[in-house]
Short mmCIF file of C-alpha atoms in Angstrom, two decimals:
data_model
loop_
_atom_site.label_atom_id
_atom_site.label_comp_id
_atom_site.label_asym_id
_atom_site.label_seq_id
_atom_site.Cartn_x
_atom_site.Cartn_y
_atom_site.Cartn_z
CA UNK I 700 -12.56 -29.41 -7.43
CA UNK I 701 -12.66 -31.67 -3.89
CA UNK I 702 -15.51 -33.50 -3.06
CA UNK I 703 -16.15 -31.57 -0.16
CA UNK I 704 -17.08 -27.83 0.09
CA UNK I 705 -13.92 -26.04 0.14
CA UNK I 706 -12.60 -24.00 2.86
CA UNK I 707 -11.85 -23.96 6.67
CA UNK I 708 -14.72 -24.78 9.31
CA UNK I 709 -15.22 -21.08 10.48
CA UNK I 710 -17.40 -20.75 13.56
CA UNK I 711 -18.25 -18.09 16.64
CA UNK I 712 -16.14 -21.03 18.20
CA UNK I 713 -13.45 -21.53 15.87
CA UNK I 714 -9.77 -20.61 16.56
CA UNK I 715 -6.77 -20.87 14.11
CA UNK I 716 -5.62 -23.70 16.21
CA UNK I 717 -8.83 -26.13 15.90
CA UNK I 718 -9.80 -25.19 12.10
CA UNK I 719 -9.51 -27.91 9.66
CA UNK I 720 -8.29 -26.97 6.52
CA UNK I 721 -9.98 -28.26 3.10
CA UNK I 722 -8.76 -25.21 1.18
CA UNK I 723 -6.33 -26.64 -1.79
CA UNK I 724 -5.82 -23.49 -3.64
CA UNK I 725 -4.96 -19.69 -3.14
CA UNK I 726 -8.74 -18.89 -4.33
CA UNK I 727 -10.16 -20.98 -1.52
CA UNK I 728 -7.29 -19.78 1.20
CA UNK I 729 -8.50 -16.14 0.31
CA UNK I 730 -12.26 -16.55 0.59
CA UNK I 731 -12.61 -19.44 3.46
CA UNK I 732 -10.00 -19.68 5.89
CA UNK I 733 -9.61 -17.48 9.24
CA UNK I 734 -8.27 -14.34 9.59
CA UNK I 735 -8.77 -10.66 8.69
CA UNK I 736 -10.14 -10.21 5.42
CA UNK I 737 -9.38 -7.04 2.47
CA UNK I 738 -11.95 -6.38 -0.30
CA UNK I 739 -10.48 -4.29 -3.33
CA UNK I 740 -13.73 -2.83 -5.34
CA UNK I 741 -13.11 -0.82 -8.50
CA UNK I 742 -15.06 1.12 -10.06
CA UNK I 743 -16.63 1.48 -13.82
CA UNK I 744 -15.55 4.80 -15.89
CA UNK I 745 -14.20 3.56 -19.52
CA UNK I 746 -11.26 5.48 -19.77
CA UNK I 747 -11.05 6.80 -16.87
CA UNK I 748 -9.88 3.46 -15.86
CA UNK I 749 -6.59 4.90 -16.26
CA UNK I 750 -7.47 6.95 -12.55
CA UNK I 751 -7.61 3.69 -11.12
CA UNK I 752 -4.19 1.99 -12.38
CA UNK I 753 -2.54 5.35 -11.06
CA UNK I 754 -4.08 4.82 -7.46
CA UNK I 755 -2.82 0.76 -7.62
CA UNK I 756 0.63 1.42 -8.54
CA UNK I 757 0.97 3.81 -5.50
CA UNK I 758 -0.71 1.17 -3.45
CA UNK I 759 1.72 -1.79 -4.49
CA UNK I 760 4.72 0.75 -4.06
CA UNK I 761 3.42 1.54 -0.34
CA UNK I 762 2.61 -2.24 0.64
CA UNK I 763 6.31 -3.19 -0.64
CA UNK I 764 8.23 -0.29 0.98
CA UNK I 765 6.93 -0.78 4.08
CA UNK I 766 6.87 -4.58 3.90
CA UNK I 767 10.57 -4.18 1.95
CA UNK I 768 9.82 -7.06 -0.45
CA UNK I 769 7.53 -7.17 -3.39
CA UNK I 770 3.99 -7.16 -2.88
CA UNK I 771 1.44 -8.81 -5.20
CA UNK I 772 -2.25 -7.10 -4.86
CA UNK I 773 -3.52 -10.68 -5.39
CA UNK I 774 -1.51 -11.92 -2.39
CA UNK I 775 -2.78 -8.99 0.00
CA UNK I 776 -6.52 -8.72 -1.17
CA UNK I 777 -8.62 -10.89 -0.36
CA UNK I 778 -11.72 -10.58 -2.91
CA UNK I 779 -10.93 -8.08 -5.73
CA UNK I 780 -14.19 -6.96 -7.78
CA UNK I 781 -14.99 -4.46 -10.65
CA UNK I 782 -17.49 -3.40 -13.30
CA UNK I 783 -17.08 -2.51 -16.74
CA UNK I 784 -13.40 -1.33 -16.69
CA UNK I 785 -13.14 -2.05 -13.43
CA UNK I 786 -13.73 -5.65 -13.85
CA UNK I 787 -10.85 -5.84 -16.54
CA UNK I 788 -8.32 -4.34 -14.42
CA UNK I 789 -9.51 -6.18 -11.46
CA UNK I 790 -9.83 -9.63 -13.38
CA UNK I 791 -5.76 -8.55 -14.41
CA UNK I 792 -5.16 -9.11 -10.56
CA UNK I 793 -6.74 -11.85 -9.88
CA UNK I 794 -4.90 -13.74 -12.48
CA UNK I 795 -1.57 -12.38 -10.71
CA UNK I 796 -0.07 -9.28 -13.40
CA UNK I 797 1.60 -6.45 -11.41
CA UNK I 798 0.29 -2.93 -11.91
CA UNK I 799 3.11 -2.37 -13.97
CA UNK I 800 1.91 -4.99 -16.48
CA UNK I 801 -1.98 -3.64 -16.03
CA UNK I 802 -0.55 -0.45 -16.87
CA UNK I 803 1.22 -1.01 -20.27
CA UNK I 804 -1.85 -3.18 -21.31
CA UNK I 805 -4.56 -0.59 -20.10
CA UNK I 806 -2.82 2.17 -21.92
CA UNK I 807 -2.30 0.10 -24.99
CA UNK I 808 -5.87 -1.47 -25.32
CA UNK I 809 -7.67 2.11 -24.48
CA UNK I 810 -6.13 3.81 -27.72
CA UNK I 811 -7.11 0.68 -30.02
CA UNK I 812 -10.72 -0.09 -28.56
CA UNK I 813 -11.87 3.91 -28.64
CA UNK I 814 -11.27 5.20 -31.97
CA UNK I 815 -13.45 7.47 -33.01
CA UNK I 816 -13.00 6.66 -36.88
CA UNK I 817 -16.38 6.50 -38.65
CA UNK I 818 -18.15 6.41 -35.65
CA UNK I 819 -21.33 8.51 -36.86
CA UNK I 820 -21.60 6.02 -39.71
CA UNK I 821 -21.73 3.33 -37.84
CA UNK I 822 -24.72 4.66 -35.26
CA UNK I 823 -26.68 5.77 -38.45
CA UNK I 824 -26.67 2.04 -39.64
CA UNK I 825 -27.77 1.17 -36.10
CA UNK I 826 -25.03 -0.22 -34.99
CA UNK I 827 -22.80 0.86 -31.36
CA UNK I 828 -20.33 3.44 -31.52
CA UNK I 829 -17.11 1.00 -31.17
CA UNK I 830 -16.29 -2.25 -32.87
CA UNK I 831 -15.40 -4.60 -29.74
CA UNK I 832 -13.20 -6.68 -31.74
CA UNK I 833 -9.93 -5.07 -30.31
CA UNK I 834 -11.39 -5.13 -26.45
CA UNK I 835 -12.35 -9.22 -27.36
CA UNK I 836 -8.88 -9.90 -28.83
CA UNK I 837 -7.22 -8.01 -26.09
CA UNK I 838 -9.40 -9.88 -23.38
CA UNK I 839 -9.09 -13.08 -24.84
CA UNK I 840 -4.61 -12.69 -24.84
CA UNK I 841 -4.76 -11.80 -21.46
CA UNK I 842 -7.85 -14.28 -20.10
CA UNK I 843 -6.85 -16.88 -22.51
CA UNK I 844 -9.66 -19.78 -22.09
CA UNK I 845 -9.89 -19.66 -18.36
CA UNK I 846 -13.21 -20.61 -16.91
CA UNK I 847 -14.30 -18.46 -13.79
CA UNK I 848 -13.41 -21.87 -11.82
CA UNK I 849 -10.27 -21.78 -12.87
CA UNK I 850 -8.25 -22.84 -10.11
CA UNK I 851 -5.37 -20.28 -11.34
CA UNK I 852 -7.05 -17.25 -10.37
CA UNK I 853 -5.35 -16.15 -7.39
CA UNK I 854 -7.90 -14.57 -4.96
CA UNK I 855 -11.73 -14.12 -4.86
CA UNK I 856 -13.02 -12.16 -7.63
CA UNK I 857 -16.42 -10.85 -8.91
CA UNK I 858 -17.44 -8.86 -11.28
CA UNK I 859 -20.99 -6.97 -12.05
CA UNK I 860 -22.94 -7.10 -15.01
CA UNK I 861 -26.76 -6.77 -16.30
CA UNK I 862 -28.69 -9.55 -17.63
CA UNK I 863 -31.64 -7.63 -20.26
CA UNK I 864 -33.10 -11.01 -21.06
CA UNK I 865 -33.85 -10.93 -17.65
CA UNK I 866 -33.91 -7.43 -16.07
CA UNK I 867 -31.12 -7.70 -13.55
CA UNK I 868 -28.01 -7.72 -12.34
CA UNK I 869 -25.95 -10.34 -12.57
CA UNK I 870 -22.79 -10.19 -9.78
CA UNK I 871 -20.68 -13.37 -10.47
CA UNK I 872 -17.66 -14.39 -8.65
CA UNK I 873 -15.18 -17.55 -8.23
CA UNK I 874 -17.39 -18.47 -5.29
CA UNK I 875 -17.56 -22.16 -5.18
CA UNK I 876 -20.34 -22.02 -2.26
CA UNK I 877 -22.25 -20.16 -4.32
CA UNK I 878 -25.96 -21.14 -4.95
CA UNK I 879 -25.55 -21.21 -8.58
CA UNK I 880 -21.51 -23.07 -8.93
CA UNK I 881 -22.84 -26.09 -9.83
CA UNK I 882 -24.10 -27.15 -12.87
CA UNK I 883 -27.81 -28.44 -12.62
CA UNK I 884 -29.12 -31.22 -14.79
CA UNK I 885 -32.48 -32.21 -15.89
CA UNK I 886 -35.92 -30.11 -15.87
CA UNK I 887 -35.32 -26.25 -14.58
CA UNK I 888 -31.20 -26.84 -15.45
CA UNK I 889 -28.76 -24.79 -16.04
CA UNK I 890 -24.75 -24.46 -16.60
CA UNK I 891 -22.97 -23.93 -13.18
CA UNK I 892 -21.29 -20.45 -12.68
CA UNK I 893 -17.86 -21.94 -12.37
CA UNK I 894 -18.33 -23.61 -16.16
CA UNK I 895 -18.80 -19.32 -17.41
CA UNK I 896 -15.66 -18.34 -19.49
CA UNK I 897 -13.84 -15.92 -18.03
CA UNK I 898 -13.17 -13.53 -21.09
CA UNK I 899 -16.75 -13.62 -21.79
CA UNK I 900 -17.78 -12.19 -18.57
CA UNK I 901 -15.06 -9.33 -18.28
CA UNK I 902 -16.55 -8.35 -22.12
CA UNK I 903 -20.38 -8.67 -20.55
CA UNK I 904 -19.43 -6.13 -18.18
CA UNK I 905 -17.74 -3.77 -20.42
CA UNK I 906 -20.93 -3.73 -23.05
CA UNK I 907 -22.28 -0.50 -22.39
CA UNK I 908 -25.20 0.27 -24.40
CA UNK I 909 -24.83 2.70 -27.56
CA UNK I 910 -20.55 2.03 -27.30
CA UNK I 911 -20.73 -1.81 -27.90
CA UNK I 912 -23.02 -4.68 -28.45
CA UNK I 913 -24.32 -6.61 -26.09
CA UNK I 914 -22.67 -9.97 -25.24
CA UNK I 915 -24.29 -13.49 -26.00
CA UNK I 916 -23.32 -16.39 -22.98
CA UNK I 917 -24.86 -20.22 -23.21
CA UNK I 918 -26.97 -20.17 -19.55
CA UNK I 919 -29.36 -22.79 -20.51
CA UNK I 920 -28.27 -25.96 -22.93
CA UNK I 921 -29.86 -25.57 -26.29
CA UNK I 922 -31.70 -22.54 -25.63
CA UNK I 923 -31.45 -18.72 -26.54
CA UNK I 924 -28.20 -17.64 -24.80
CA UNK I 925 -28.35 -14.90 -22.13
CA UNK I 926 -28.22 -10.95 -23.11
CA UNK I 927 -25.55 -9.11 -21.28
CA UNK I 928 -24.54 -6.06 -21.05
CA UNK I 929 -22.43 -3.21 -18.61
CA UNK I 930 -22.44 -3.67 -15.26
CA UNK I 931 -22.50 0.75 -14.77
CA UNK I 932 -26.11 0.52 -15.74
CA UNK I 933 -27.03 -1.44 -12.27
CA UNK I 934 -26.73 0.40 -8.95
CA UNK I 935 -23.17 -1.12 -8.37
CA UNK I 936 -21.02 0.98 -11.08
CA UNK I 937 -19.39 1.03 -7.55
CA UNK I 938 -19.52 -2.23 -6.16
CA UNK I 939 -18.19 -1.67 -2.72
CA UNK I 940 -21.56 -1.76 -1.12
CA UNK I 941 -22.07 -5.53 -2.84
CA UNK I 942 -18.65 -6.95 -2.50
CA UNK I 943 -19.24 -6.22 1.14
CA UNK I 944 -22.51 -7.96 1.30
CA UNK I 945 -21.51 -11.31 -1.01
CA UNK I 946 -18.73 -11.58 1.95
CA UNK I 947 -21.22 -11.46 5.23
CA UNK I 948 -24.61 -12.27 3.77
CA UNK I 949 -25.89 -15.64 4.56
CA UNK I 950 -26.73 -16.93 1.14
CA UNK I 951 -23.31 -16.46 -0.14
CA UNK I 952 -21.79 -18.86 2.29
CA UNK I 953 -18.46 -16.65 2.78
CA UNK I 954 -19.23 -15.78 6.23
CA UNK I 955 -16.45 -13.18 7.00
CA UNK I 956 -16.36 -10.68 10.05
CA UNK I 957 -18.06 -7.53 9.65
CA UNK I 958 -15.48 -5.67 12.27
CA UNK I 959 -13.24 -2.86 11.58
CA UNK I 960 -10.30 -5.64 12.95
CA UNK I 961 -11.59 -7.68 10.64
CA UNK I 962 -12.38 -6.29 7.29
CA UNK I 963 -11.14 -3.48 5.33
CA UNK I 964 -12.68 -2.30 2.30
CA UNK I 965 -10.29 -0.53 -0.25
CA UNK I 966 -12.93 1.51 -3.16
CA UNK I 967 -10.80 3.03 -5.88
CA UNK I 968 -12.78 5.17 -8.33
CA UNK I 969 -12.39 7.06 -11.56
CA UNK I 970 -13.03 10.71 -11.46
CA UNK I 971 -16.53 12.08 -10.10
CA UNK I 972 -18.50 15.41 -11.22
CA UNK I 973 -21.36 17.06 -10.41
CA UNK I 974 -23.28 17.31 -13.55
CA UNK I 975 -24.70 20.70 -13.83
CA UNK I 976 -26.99 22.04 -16.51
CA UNK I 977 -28.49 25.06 -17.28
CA UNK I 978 -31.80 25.72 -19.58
CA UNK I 979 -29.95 27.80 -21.89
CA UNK I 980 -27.69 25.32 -22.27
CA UNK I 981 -29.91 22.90 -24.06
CA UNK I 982 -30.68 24.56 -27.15
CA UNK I 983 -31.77 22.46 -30.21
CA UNK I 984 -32.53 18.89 -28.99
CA UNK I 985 -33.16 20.14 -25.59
CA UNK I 986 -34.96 16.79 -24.71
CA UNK I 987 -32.78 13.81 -25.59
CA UNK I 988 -29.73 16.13 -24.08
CA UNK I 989 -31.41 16.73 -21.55
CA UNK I 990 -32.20 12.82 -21.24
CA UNK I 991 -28.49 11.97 -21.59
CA UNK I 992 -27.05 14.52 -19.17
CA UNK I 993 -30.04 13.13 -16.91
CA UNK I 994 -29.06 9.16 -17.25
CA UNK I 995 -25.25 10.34 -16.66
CA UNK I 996 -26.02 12.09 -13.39
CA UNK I 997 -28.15 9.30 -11.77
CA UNK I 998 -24.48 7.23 -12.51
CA UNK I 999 -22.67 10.14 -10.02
CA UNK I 1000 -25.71 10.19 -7.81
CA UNK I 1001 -25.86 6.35 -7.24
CA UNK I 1002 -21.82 6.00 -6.60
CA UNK I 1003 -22.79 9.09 -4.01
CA UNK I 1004 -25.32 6.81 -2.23
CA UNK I 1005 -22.81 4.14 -2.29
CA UNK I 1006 -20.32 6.83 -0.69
CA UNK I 1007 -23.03 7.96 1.92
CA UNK I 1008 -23.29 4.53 3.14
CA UNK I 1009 -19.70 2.88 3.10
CA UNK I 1010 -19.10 5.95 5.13
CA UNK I 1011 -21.47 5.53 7.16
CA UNK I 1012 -21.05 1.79 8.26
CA UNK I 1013 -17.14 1.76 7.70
CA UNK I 1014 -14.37 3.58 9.67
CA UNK I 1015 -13.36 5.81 7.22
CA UNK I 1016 -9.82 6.59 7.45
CA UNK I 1017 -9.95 8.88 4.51
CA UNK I 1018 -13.54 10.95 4.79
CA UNK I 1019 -15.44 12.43 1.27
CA UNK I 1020 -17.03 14.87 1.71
CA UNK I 1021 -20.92 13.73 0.51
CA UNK I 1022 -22.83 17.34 0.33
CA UNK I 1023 -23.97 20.27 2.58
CA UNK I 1024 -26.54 18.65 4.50
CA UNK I 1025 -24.38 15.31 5.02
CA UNK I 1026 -20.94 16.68 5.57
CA UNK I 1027 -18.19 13.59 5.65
CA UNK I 1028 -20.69 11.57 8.38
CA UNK I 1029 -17.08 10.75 9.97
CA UNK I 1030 -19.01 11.29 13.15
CA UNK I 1031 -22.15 9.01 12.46
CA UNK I 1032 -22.43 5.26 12.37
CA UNK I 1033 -24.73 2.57 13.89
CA UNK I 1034 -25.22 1.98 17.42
CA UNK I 1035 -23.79 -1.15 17.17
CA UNK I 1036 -20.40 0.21 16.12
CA UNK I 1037 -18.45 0.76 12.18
CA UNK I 1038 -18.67 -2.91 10.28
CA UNK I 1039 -15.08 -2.54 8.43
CA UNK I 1040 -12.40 -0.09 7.73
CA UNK I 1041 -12.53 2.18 4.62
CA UNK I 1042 -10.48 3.31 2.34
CA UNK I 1043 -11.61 5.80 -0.77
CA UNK I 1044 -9.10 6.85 -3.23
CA UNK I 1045 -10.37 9.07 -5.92
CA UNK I 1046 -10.30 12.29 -8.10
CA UNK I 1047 -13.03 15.09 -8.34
CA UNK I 1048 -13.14 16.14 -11.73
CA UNK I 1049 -13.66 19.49 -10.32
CA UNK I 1050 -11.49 22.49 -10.68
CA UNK I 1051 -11.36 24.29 -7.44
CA UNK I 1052 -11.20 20.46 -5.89
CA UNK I 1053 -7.90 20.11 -7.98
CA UNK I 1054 -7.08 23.95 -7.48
CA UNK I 1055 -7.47 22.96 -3.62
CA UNK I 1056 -6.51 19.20 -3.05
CA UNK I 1057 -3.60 18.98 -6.00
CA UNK I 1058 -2.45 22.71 -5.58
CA UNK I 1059 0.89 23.43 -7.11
CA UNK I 1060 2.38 20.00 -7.95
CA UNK I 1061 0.16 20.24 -11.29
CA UNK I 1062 2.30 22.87 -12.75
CA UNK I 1063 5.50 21.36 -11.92
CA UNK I 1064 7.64 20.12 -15.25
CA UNK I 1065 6.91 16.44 -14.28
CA UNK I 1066 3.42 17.00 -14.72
CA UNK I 1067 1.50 19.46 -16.68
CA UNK I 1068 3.75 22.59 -16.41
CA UNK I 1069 0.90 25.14 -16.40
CA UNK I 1070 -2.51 25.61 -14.62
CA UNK I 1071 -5.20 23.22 -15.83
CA UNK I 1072 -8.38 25.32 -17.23
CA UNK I 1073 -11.83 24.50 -17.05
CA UNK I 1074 -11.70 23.50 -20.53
CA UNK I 1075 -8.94 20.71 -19.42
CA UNK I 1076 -11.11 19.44 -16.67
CA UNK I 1077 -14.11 19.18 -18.78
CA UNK I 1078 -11.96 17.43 -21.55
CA UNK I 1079 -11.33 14.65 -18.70
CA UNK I 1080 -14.26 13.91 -17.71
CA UNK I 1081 -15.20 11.92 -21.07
CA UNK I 1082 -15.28 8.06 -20.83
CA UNK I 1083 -14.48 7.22 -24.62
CA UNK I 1084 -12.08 9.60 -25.87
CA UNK I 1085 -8.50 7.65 -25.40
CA UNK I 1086 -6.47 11.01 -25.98
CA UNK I 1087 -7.77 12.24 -22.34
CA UNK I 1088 -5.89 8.79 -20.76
CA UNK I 1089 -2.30 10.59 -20.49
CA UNK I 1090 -3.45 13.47 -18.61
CA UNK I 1091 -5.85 11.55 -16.30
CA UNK I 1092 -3.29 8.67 -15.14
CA UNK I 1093 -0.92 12.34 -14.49
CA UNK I 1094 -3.44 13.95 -12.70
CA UNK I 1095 -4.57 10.58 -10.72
CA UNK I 1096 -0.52 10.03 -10.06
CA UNK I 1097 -1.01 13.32 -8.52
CA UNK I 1098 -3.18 12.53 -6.02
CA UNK I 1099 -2.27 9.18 -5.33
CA UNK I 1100 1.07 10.77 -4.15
CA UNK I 1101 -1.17 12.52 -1.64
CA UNK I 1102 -4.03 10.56 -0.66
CA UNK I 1103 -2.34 6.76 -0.53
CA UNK I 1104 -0.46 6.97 2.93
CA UNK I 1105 1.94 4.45 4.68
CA UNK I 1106 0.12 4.38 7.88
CA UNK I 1107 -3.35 3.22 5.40
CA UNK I 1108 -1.75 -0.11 5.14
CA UNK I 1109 -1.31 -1.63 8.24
CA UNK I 1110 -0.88 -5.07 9.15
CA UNK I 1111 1.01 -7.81 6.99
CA UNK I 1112 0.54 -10.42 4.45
CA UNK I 1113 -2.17 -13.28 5.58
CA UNK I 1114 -1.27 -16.60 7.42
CA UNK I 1115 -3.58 -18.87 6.83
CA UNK I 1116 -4.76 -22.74 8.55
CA UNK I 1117 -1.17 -24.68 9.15
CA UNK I 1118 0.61 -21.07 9.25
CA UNK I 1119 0.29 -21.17 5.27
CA UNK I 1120 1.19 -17.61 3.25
CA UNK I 1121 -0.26 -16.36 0.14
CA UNK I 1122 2.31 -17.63 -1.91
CA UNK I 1123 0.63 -16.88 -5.98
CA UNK I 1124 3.32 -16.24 -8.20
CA UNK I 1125 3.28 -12.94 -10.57
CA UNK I 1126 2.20 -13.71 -13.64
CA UNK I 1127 4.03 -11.89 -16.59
CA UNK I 1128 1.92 -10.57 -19.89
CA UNK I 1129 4.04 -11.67 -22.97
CA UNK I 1130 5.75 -9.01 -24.71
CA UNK I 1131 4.31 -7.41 -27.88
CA UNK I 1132 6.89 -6.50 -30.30
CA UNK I 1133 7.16 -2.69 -30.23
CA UNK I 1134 4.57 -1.29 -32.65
CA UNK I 1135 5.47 1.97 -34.39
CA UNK I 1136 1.96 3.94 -35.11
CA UNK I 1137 1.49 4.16 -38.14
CA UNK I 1138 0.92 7.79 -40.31
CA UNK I 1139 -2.67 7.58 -40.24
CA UNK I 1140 -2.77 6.98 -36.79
CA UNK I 1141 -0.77 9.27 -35.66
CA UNK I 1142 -3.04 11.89 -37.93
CA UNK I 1143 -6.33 10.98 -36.25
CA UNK I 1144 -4.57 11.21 -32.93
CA UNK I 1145 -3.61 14.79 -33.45
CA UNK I 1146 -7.00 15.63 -34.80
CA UNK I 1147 -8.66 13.67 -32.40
CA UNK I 1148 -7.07 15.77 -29.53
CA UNK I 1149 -8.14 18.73 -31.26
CA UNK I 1150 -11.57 17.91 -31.50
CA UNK I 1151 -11.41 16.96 -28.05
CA UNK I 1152 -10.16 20.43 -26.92
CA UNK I 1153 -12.62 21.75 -29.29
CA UNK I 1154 -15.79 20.09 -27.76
CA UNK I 1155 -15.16 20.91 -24.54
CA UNK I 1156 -14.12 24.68 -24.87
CA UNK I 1157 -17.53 24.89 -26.44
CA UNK I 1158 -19.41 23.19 -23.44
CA UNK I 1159 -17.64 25.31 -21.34
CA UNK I 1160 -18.53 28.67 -23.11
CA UNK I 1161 -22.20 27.15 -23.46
CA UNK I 1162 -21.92 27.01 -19.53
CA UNK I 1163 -20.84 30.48 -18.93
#
C-alpha cells in the first residue's frame, strides 16, 4: 500500500486534465479517479443464484458485441457488491473469472453444498441443515488466501453480512479510505478491514441461520472472535440502496457523482414472489409456519422497499412494477432531479408474470418444451433444493434474452488520470478433472427431484 491515501484529487474544481494521480492499482483506478462511475449489486437467493449468472452472461455478451472485443465485468464495473450468494458470484468478478467460468463453478458447487442427505438428522442433533465443508473448500480454491486488501482484486467490491455478537450489519469492501482499513494498535484496537481474509468473508455472508453455522473471524487480538452470519437477514439482501450510499456518503471517502451522467446502478436479482397464505392452509403447526412464511415475506417486502426507492431516485430505464397504489413511479422523483441511472434485471416467480413477460419461448425445444404449471413455479421458488438450478438458469436465460437490451449499455470502457484503461486480465479457474457422479448420487438426484415435485404439488393443492 503507498504512503499516501490512494486515488486521484477529485474536487467540484477538478478536471481530468489537473488531477494528480496516486492510484497504483486497478482497485484504486475503479473507486478514486474521475469519470462516470457503474455499481453492479447482486442480490442474495441461495440457489437461485443461478437467475443471476443467466442475467451476467447476457450482459458480457451485449457489452462485447457492441464494443466487438471481449469485455471483462471487472473492467466495466466499477464497484461490484453481493450478499450471501450474491457476494460469491460477485467476489468471482472482482477477482477477474468470466461468467463462463462463474457459471461452471456455480452449477458445480450448488449440487455438492445442498444435499439434502440426512438432513432431518442432523437438525434433530441441533445442528444446521448443510455441512459447509463443500461451500469452504469450494471458496477457499477459488479465493485462495487473498486478504480483502489484496491488491489483485480488480475493482471495488463489498459484500454484506451480520455481525450477532454485535447486532448489525457488517458491509465490508476493498475501500482503503475506509474508517476501519487500518489496523489500530493499543487500548480500544482492532485488526484493519484490509487484514480480513477474503474466503472468510464470502462464507460469513453465505451463513444463513438453520442451513449453516455461523462463521468465527479474529476482530480483536486475543479475544473471542466475531459471530457472523448471512447478510439476507439485514435490510440489504439487496444491496443496491447501500452500494449507492458507501459511493456518495461522506464517511466513506469515495465521493462519486450522484447524476444520471454520472452513475449507473445495475441490480440483478434472483426470482421474487408474493408470499400468499391462507388460514386453511396452516393446519397442524399453524404457528411456527405461519412464523416462517412470515420471516420469508418481510425478505420480498424489504427488496420491494429497496425497489420503491432505487426507482424512485434513479432513472429507471427498465420500470417494475411496485404494487397498485405505487404503479412503476417512472413518473416520480425528487425535485432536485434522478441521482443515477437504473437498471433491474429480474424474474417474478409468478405464473401469469411468466405466462405474460416469457410467453411462448418457454415451450420451445431449447427450453422447456411444454407450459410450465403452477406446480413448476412453486418448485422454483426454493433456495436449497439444487435440482431446481437447471430450470431456473433456463427460465432466467429466458428473460435475459428479453429484458438485457443493446441500447442499456451505453458508453465505453473507462479512461482514467494519464488516459489509462482498465486493463485487469481474466483470470482462468483451473480445470477439475471431469467427475463422473457416482450411482448413489445419481439415485438421490432422481429422488430428490421427485420429492421436489412432490412438495410442491402438495403446497399447491393446499392453496387451492
Amino acid at each position: 500500500m503507498p504512503v499516501e491515501i490512494p486515488g486521484a484529487v477529485t474536487g467540484a474544481s477538478d478536471t481530468a486534465e489537473t488531477a494528480i494521480c496516486r492510484c497504483l492499482n486497478e482497485r484504486d483506478r475503479h473507486l478514486f479517479c474521475h469519470g462516470p462511475k457503474r455499481i453492479l449489486a447482486l442480490d442474495g437467493g441461495g440457489v437461485r443464484g443461478a437467475i443471476t449468472v443467466a442475467f451476467l452472461e447476457r450482459i458480457e455478451r451485449v457489452l462485447s458485441e457492441r464494443l466487438g472485443e471481449q469485455v471483462h465485468l471487472a473492467n466495466w464495473f466499477d464497484l461490484v457488491g453481493g450478499t450471501s450468494t450474491g457476494a460469491v458470484i460477485a467476489g468471482a468478478l472482482a477477482l477477474g473469472y468470466t461468467t463462463e467460468d462463474i457459471r461452471k463453478f456455480y452449477l458445480e458447487l450448488a449440487p455438492k453444498v445442498f444435499k439434502r442427505s440426512f438432513w432431518i438428522w442432523r437438525v434433530l442433533s441441533g445442528r444446521p441443515k448443510f455441512d459447509a465443508a463443500a461451500l469452504r473448500k469450494e471458496i477457499d480454491r477459488v479465493v485462495g488466501k487473498r486478504m480483502l486488501g489484496s491488491e489483485d482484486i480488480n475493482t471495488g467490491f463489498c459484500l454484506i453480512s451480520k455481525r450477532m455478537d454485535t447486532g448489525s450489519p457488517w458491509i465490508l469492501a476493498n475501500n482503503p479510505r475506509a474508517p476501519y482499513w487500518k489496523t489500530k494498535t493499543g487500548k480500544g484496537g482492532y485488526i484493519g478491514n484490509e487484514h480480513y481474509p477474503l474466503a472468510n468473508l464470502v462464507r460469513a455472508s453465505t451463513a444463513a441461520p438453520f442451513y449453516f453455522e455461523p462463521e468465527l473471524m479474529e476482530i480483536v487480538e486475543q479475544e473471542k472472535p466475531g459471530l457472523f452470519i448471512d447478510g439476507g437477514v439485514t435490510p440489504h439482501n439487496n444491496p443496491s440502496v447501500f452500494l449507492f450510499l458507501m459511493a456518495i456518503l461522506k464517511a466513506y471517502k469515495i465521493g462519486w457523482k450522484a447524476t444520471p451522467e454520472d452513475l449507473t446502478i445495475v441490480s440483478i436479482g434472483t426470482g421474487t414472489h408474493r408470499e400468499r397464505v391462507m388460514p386453511e392452509e396452516l393446519g397442524m403447526g399453524k404457528t411456527a409456519q405461519l412464523t416462517y412464511r412470515a420471516l420469508m415475506s418481510l425478505m420480498n417486502d424489504v427488496q420491494t422497499f429497496a425497489l420503491t426507492q432505487l426507482q424512485y431516485l434513479g432513472k429507471c430505464l427498465t420500470p417494475w412494477w411496485i404494487d397498485s397504489e405505487l404503479g412503476a413511479l417512472e413518473d416520480e422523483g425528487p425535485a432536485s432531479g434522478k441521482m443515477f441511472r437504473f437498471l433491474r434485471y429480474d424474474v417474478r416467480l409468478e405464473l401469469p408474470w411468466i405466462e405474460k413477460e416469457l410467453g411462448s419461448e418457454i415451450e420451445k425445444d431449447i427450453w422447456f418444451g411444454r407450459k410450465l404449471t403452477q406446480t413448476d413455479i412453486i418448485r422454483m421458488r426454493s433456495m436449497d433444493d439444487p435440482t431446481i438450478i437447471d430450470d431456473i438458469y433456463k427460465l432466467a436465460q429466458i428473460a435475459a434474452e428479453k429484458q438485457v437490451k443493446a441500447e442499456h449499455w451505453m458508453g465505453a470502457m473507462p479512461t482514467w488520470c494519464a488516459d489509462r484503461r482498465p486493463a485487469a486480465k481474466i483470470r482462468t479457474m483451473a480445470p477439475k478433472e471431469p467427475e463422473t457422479p457416482s450411482i448413489a448420487f445419481r439415485a438421490w438426484y432422481r429422488m430428490a427431484k421427485a420429492l421436489s415435485y412432490l412438495r410442491s404439488a402438495l403446497v399447491r393443492r393446499s392453496a387451492e
